[in-house]
Short mmCIF file of C-alpha atoms in Angstrom, two decimals:
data_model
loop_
_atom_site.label_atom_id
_atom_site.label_comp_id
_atom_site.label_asym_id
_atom_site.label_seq_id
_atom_site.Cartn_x
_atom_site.Cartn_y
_atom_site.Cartn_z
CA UNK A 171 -21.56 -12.78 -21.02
CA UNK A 172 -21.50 -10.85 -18.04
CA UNK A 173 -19.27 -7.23 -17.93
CA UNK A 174 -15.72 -8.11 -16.64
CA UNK A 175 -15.08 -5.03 -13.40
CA UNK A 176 -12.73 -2.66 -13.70
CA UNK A 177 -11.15 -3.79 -10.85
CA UNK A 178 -10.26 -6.90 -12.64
CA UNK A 179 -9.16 -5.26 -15.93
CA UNK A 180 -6.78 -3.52 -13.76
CA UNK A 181 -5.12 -5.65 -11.64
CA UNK A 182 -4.44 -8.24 -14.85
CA UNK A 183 -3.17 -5.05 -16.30
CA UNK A 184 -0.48 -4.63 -13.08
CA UNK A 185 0.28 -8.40 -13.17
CA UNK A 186 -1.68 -8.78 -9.84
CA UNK A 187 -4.20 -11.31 -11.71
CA UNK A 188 -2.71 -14.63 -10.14
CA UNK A 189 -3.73 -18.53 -10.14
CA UNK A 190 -6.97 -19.32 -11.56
CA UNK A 191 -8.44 -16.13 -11.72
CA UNK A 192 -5.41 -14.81 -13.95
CA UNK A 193 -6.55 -18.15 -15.91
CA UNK A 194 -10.20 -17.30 -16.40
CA UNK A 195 -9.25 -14.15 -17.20
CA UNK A 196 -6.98 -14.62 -20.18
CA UNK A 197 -9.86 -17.54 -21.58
CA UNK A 198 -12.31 -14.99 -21.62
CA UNK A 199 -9.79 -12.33 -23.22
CA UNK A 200 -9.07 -14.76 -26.35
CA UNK A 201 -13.27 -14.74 -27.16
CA UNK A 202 -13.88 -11.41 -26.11
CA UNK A 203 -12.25 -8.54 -28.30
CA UNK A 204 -14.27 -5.78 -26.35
CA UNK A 205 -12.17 -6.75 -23.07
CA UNK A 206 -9.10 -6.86 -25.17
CA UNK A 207 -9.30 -3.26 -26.20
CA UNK A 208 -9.89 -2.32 -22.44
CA UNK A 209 -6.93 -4.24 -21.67
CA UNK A 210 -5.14 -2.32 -24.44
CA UNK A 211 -6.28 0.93 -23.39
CA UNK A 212 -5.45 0.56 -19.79
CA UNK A 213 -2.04 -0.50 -20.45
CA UNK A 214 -1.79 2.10 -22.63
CA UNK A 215 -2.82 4.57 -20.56
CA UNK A 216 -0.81 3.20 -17.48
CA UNK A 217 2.20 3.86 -19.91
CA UNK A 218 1.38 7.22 -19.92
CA UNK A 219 0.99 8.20 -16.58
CA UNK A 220 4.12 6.71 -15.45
CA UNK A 221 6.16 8.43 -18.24
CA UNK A 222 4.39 11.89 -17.55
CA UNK A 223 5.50 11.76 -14.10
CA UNK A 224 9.10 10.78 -15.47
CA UNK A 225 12.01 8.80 -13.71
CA UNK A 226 11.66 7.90 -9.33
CA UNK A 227 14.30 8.96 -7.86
CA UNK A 228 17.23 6.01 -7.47
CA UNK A 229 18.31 4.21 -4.32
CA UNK A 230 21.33 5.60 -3.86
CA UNK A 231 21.54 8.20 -0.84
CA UNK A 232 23.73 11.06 -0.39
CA UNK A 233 25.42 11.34 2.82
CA UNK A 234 24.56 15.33 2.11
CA UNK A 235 20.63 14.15 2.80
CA UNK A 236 21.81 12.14 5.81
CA UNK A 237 23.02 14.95 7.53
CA UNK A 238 20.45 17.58 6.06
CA UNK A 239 17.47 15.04 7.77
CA UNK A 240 19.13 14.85 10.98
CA UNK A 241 20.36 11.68 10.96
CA UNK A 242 23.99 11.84 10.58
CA UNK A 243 24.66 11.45 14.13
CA UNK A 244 24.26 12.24 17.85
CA UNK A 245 24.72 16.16 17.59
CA UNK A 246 22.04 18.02 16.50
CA UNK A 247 21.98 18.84 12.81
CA UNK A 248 20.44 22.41 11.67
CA UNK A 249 17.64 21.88 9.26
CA UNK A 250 18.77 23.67 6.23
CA UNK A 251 16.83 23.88 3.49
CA UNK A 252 18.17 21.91 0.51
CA UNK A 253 20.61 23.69 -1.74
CA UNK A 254 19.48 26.33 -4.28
CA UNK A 255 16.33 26.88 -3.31
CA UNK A 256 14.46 27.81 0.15
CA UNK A 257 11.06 26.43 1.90
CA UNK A 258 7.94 27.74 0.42
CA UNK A 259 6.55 30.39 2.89
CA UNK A 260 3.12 28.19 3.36
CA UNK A 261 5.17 25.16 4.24
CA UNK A 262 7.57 27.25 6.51
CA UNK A 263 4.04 28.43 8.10
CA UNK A 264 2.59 24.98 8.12
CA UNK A 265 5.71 23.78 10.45
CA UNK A 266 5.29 26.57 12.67
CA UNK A 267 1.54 25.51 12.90
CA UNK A 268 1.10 29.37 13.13
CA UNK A 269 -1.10 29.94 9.54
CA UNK A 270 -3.58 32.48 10.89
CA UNK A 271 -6.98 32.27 8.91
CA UNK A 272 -6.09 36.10 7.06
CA UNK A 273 -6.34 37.07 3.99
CA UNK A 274 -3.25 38.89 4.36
CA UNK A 275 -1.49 35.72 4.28
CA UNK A 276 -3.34 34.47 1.83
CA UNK A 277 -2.32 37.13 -0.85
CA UNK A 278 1.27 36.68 0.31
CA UNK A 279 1.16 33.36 0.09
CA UNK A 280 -0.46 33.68 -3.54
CA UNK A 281 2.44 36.37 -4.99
CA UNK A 282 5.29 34.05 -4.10
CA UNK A 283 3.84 30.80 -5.63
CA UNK A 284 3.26 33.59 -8.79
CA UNK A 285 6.37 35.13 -8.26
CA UNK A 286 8.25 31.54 -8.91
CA UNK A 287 10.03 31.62 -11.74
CA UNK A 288 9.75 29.10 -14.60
CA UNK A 289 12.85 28.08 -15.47
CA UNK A 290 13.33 27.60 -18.80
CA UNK A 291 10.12 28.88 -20.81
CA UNK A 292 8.14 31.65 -21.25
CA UNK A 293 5.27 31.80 -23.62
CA UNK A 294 6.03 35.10 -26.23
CA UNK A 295 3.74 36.22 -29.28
CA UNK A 296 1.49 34.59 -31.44
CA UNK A 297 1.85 31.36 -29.38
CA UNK A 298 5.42 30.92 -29.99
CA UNK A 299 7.15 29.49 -27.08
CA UNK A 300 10.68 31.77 -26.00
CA UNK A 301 13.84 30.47 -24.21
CA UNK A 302 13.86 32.48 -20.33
CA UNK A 303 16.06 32.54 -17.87
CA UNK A 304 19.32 30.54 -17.81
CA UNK A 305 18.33 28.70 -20.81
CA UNK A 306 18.23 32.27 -22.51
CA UNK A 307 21.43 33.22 -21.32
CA UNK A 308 23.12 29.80 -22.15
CA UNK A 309 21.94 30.35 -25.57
CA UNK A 310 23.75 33.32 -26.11
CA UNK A 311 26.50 32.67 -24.37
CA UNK A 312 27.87 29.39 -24.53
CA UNK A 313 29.49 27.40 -27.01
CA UNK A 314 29.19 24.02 -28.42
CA UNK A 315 30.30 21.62 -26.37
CA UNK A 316 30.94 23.42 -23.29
CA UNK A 317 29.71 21.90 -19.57
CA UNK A 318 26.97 24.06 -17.63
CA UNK A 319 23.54 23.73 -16.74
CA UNK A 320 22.42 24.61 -20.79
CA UNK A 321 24.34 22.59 -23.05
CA UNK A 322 24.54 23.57 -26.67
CA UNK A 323 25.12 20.74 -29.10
CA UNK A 324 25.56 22.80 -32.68
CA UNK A 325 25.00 25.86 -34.34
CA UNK A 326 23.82 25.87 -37.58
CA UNK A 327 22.37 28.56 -40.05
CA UNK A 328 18.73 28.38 -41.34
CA UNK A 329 16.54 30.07 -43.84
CA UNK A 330 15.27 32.23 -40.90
CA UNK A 331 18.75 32.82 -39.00
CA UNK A 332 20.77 31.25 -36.65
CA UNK A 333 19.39 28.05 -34.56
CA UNK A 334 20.71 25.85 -31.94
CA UNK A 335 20.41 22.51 -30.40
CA UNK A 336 20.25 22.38 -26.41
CA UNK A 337 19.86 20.20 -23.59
CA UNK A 338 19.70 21.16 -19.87
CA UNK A 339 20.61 19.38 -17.14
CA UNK A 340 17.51 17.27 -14.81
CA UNK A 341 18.26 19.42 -12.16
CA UNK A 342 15.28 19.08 -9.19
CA UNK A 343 12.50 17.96 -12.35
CA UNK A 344 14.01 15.18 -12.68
CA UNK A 345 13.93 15.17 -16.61
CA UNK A 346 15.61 17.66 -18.67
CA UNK A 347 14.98 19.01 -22.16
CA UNK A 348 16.37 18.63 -24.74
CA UNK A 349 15.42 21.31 -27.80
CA UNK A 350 16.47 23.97 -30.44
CA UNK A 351 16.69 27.64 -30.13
CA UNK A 352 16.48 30.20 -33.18
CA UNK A 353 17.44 33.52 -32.93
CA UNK A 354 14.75 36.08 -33.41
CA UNK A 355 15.52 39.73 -32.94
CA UNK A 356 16.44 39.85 -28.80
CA UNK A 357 14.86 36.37 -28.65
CA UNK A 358 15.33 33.00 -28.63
CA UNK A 359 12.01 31.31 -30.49
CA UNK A 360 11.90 27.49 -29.11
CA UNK A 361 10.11 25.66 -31.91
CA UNK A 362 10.48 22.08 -30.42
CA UNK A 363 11.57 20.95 -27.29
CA UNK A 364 11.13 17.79 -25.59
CA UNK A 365 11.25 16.09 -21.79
CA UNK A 366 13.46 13.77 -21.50
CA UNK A 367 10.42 11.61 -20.39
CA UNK A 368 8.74 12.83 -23.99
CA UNK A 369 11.93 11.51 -25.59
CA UNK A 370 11.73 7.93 -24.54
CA UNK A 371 9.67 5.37 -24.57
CA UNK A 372 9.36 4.05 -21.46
CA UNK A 373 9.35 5.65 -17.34
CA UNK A 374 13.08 5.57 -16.75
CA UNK A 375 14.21 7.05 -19.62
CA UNK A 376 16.37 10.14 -19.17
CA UNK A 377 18.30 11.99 -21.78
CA UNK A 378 21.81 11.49 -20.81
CA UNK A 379 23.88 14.91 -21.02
CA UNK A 380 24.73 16.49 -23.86
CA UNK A 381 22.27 13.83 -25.59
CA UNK A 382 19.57 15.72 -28.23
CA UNK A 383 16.06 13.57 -28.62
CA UNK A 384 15.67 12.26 -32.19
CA UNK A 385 12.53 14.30 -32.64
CA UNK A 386 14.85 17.32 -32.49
CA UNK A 387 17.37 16.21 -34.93
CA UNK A 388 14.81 15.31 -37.17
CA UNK A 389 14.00 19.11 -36.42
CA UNK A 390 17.45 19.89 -37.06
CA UNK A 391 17.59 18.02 -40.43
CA UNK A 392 14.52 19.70 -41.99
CA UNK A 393 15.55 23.46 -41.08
CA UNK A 394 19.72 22.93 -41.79
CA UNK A 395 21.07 25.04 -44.13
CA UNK A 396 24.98 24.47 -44.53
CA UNK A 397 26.88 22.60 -42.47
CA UNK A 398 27.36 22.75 -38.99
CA UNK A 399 29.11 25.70 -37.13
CA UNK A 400 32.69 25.36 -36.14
CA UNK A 401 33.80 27.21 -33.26
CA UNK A 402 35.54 30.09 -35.16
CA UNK A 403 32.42 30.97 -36.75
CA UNK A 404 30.64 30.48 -33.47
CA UNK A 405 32.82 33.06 -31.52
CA UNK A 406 32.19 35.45 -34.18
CA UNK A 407 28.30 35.06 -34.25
CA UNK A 408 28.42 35.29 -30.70
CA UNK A 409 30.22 38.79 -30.98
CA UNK A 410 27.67 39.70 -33.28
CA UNK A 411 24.73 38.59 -30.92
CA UNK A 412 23.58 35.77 -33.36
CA UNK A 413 22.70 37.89 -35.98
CA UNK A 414 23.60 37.13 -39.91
CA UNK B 29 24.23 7.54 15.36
CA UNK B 30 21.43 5.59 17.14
CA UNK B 31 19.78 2.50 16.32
CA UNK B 32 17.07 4.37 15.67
CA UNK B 33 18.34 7.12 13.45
CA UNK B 34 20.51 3.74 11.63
CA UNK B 35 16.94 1.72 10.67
CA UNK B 36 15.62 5.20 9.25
CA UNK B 37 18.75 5.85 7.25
CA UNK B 38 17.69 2.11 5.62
CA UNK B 39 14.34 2.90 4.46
CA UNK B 40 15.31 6.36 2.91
CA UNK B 41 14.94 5.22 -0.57
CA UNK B 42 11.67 3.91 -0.34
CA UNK B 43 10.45 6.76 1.96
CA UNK B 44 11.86 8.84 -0.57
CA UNK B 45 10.62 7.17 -3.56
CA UNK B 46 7.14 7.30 -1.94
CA UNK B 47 7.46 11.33 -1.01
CA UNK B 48 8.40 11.95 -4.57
CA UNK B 49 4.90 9.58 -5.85
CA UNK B 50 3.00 11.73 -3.77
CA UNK B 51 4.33 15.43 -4.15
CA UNK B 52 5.43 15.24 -7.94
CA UNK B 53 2.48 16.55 -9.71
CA UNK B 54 1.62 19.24 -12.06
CA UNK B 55 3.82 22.56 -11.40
CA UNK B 56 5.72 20.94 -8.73
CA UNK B 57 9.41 19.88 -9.73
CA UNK B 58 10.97 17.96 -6.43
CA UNK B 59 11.36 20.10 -4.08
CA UNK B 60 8.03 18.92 -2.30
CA UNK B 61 9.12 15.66 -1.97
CA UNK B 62 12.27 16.46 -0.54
CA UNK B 63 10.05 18.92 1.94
CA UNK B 64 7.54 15.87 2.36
CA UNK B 65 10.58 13.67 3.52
CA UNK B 66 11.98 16.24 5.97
CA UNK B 67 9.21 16.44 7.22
CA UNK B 68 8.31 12.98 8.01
CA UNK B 69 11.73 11.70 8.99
CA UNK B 70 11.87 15.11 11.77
CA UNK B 71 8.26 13.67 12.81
CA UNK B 72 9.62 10.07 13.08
CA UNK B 73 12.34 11.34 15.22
CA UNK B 74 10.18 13.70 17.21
CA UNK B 75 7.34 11.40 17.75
CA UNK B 76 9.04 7.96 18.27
CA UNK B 77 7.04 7.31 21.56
CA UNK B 78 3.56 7.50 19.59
CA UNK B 79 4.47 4.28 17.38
CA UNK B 80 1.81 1.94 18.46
CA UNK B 81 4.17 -1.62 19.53
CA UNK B 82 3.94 -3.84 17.00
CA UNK B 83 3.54 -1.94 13.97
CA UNK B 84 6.82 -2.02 11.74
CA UNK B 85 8.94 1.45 11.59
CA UNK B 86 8.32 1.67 7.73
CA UNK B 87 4.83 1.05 7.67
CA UNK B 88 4.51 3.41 10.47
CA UNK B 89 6.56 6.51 8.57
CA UNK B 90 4.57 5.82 5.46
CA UNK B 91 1.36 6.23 6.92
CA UNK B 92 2.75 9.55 8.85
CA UNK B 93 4.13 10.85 5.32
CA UNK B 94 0.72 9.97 3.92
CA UNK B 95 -1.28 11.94 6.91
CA UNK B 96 1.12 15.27 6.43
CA UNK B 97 0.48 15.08 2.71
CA UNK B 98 -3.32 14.71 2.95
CA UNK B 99 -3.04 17.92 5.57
CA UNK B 100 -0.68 19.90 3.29
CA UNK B 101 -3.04 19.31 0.34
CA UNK B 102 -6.37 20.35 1.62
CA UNK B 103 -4.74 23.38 3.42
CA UNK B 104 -3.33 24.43 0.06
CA UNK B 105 -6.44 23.83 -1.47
CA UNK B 106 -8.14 25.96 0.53
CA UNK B 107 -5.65 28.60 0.31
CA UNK B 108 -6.08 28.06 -3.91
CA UNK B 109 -9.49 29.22 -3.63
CA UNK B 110 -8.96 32.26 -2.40
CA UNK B 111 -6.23 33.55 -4.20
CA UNK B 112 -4.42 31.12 -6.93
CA UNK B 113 -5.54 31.20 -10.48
CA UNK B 114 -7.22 28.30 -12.46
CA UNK B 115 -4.57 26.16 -14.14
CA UNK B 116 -3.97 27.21 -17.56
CA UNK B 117 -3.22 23.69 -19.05
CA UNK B 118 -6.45 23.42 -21.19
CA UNK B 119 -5.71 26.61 -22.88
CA UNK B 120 -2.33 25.25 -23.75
CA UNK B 121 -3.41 21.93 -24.81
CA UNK B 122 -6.06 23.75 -27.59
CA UNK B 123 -3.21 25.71 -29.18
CA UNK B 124 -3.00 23.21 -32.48
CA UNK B 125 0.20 24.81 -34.20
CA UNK B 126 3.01 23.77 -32.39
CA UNK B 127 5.63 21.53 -33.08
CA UNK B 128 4.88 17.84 -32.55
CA UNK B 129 7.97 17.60 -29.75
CA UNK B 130 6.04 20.65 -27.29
CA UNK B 131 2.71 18.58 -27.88
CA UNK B 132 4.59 15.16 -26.08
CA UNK B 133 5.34 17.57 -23.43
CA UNK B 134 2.54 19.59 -23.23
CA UNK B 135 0.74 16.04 -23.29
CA UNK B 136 2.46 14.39 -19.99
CA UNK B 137 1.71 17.77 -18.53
CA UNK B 138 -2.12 16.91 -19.18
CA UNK B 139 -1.83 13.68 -18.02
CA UNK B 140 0.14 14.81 -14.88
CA UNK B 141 -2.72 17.33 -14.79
CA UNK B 142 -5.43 14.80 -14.63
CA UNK B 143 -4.04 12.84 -12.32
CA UNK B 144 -4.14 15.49 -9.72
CA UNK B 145 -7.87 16.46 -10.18
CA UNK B 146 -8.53 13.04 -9.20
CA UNK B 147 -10.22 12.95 -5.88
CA UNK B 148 -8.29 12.53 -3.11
CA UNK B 149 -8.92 8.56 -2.42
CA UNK B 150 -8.33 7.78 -6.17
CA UNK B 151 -5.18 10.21 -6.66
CA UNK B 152 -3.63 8.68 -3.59
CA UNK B 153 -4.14 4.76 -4.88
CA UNK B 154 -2.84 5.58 -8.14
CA UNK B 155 -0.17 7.65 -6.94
CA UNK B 156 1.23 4.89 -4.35
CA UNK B 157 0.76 1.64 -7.06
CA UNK B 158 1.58 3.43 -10.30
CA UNK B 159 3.94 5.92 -9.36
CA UNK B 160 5.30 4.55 -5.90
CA UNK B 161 5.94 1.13 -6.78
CA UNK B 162 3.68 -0.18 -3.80
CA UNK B 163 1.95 -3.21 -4.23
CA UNK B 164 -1.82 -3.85 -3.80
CA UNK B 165 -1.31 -4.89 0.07
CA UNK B 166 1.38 -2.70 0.63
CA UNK B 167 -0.79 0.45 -0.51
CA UNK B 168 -4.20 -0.46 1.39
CA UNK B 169 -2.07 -0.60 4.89
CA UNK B 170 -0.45 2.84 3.94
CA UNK B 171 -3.65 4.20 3.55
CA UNK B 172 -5.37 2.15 6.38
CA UNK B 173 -8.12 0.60 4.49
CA UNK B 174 -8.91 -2.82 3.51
CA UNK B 175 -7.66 -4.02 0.44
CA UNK B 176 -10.97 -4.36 -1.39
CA UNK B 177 -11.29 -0.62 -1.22
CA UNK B 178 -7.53 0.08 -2.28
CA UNK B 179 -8.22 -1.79 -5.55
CA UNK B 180 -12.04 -0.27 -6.05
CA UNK B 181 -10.86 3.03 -5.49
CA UNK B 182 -7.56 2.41 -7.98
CA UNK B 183 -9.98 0.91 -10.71
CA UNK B 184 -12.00 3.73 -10.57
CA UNK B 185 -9.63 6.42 -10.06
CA UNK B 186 -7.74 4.77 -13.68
CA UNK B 187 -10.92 4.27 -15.38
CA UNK B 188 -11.62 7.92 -14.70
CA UNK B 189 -8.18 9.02 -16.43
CA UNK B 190 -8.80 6.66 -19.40
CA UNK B 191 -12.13 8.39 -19.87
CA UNK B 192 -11.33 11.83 -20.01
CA UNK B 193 -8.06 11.22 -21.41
CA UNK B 194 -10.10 9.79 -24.40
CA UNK B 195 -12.35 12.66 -24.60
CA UNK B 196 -9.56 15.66 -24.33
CA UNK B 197 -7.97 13.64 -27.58
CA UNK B 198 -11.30 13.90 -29.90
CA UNK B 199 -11.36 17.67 -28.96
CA UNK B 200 -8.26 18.31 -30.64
#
């Protein structure tokens, strides 16, 4: 039997196989396991790459980007840059069309794209990853239940201290996380967290707010010790920065 | 607001959905997509005299989203030479003791990873059909080559992930 292309494995793997040639193709599938892996494979690995890219953005448009593209009307609309955040300074330069060939720039351009925070995570000792930033701060100061960026879910007690479920908004990532914190001296200690594209099966999954992935209560169940906080006992652990 | 500005507002979602194909990659969150559509929509309304007549308005922004991209991404890749560090996802993905949840993530991030060390032909095909939504025809005329090619450089580009994909997993 001749090899079956790629090209072919591929488009019957996107449903673009049609007619006769879709035909042949599923004959030759039935007698030939070898081409059924590669089918397998490539539909598994087409799963994959559209989850780790997570959710497209939806249809729905926002008068806000109407006017912020400068198409709201006859006037003349300032270009601002989209909220919470401003133009990188390569793209500003890029615009301009004025990126001189210097390394001067270059180096400037290099510290900012370093200088960018990341939002949630840092990496800490001996591998462990460490709540940063306002997922930090939202882990020592809010409460179950409360609306913000960082949602908490529960505090509970462990063998090694105090723990706690969180999930963060999408924000501009498009997915959030969803995850548990445990306090460690000054630290928060992150031993699982999960994308909300990690936490579903499929592309447009999302973790709905306040929503924790199974994989994390599963996390939850193994470490518990007690019962749930309630928010009496939270307060007071708060005072106490989350310490026994 | 003008005709014009009216048929643009239409096609925002699929201009926008397109942007976001293209620019969301490894390290960057969304704000280059919403910089890639600013950016094409202020050419489309700067440049409306250099439409060629006879080529539709959202074929026509596509392709101009697609040339700014391809420009932005070999001047930053330039500019990475000189002074950005390697990416650090293969050190990452080696580290064996973490909890199975970081892995899933630290996983996609591979995968997201691979995807943009494709070369540039292959990342952009996979990009526009996986990612985009764009169908076969749809993604040659963004890209302004004959179908044939779209699909050899799609089958290639995918066959290319599945391979090393395979191989990163029997390191571990």
């Amino acid at each position: 039997m001749t090899e079956v292309s790629d090209v072919d494995v591929i488009a019957y793997v996107d449903g673009c196989l049609e007619g006769s040639a879709r035909a042949a193709f599923e004959e030759r599938l039935r007698s030939d396991p070898a081409l059924a892996e590669r089918v397998a494979a490539h539909r598994w690995m087409t799963s994959q790459i559209v989850s780790a890219f997570g959710p497209p953005p939806g249809d729905e448009i926002d008068p806000a980007l109407v006017a912020r593209l400068g198409l709201a009307g006859e006037n003349v609309v300032p270009f601002a840059p989209p909220q919470g955040r401003t133009r990188r300074p390569l793209l500003a330069l890029l615009i301009s069309g004025a990126i001189a060939a210097s390394l001067l720039v270059g180096v400037f351009v290099g510290r900012s794209f370093d200088s960018q925070p990341t939002p949630w995570l840092r990496s800490g000792p001996e591998a462990k990853i460490l709540a940063d930033g306002a997922l930090s701060q939202g882990l020592s100061g809010n409460l179950a239940g409360q609306a913000g960026t960082v949602r908490i879910g529960m505090s509970f007690h462990t063998a090694q201290g105090v723990c706690r479920t969180f999930s963060t908004g999408s924000g501009s990532t498009g997915s959030g996380l969803s995850g548990m914190g445990c306090r460690q001296g000054s630290d928060w200690v992150v031993p699982i967290v999960v994308t909300g594209a990690a936490a579903g099966s499929g592309g447009d999954y999302r973790l709905a707010a306040g929503e924790v992935a199974p994989a994390v209560m599963a996390e939850v169940d193994r470490r518990i010790v007690g019962d749930p906080l309630g928010a009496a006992e939270e307060q007071a652990l708060r005072q106490k920065g989350w310490k026994n | 607001m003008s005709d014009y500005q009216q048929e643009i507002v239409r096609l925002l979602p699929r201009l926008r959905r397109m942007a976001w194909a293209l620019a969301r990659g490894n390290g960057s969150a969304g704000a280059d997509g919403d910089d890639l559509l600013q950016r094409t929509v202020e050419r489309a309304l700067e440049r409306a005299d250099e439409r060629k007549a006879g080529i539709r308005l959202d074929l026509w922004m596509m392709r101009v989203m697609k040339n700014l991209w391809i420009d932005e991404m070999r001047m930053r890749n330039r500019w990475n030479r000189l002074v950005e560090p390697m990416p650090e996802h293969d050190v990452v993905g080696d580290e064996g003791a973490i909890a199975d949840g970081v892995i899933d993530a630290v996983e996609l991030a591979r995968i997201r990873a691979m995807v943009e060390e494709l070369p540039e032909e292959q990342r952009l095909a996979v990009k526009l059909v996986l990612l985009g939504g764009h169908s076969y025809t749809e993604a040659a005329e963004i890209l302004e080559v004959p179908e044939g090619t779209l699909t050899s450089r799609l089958a290639r580009g995918r066959a290319a992930l599945l391979q090393r994909y395979q191989t990163g997993r029997t390191r571990h």
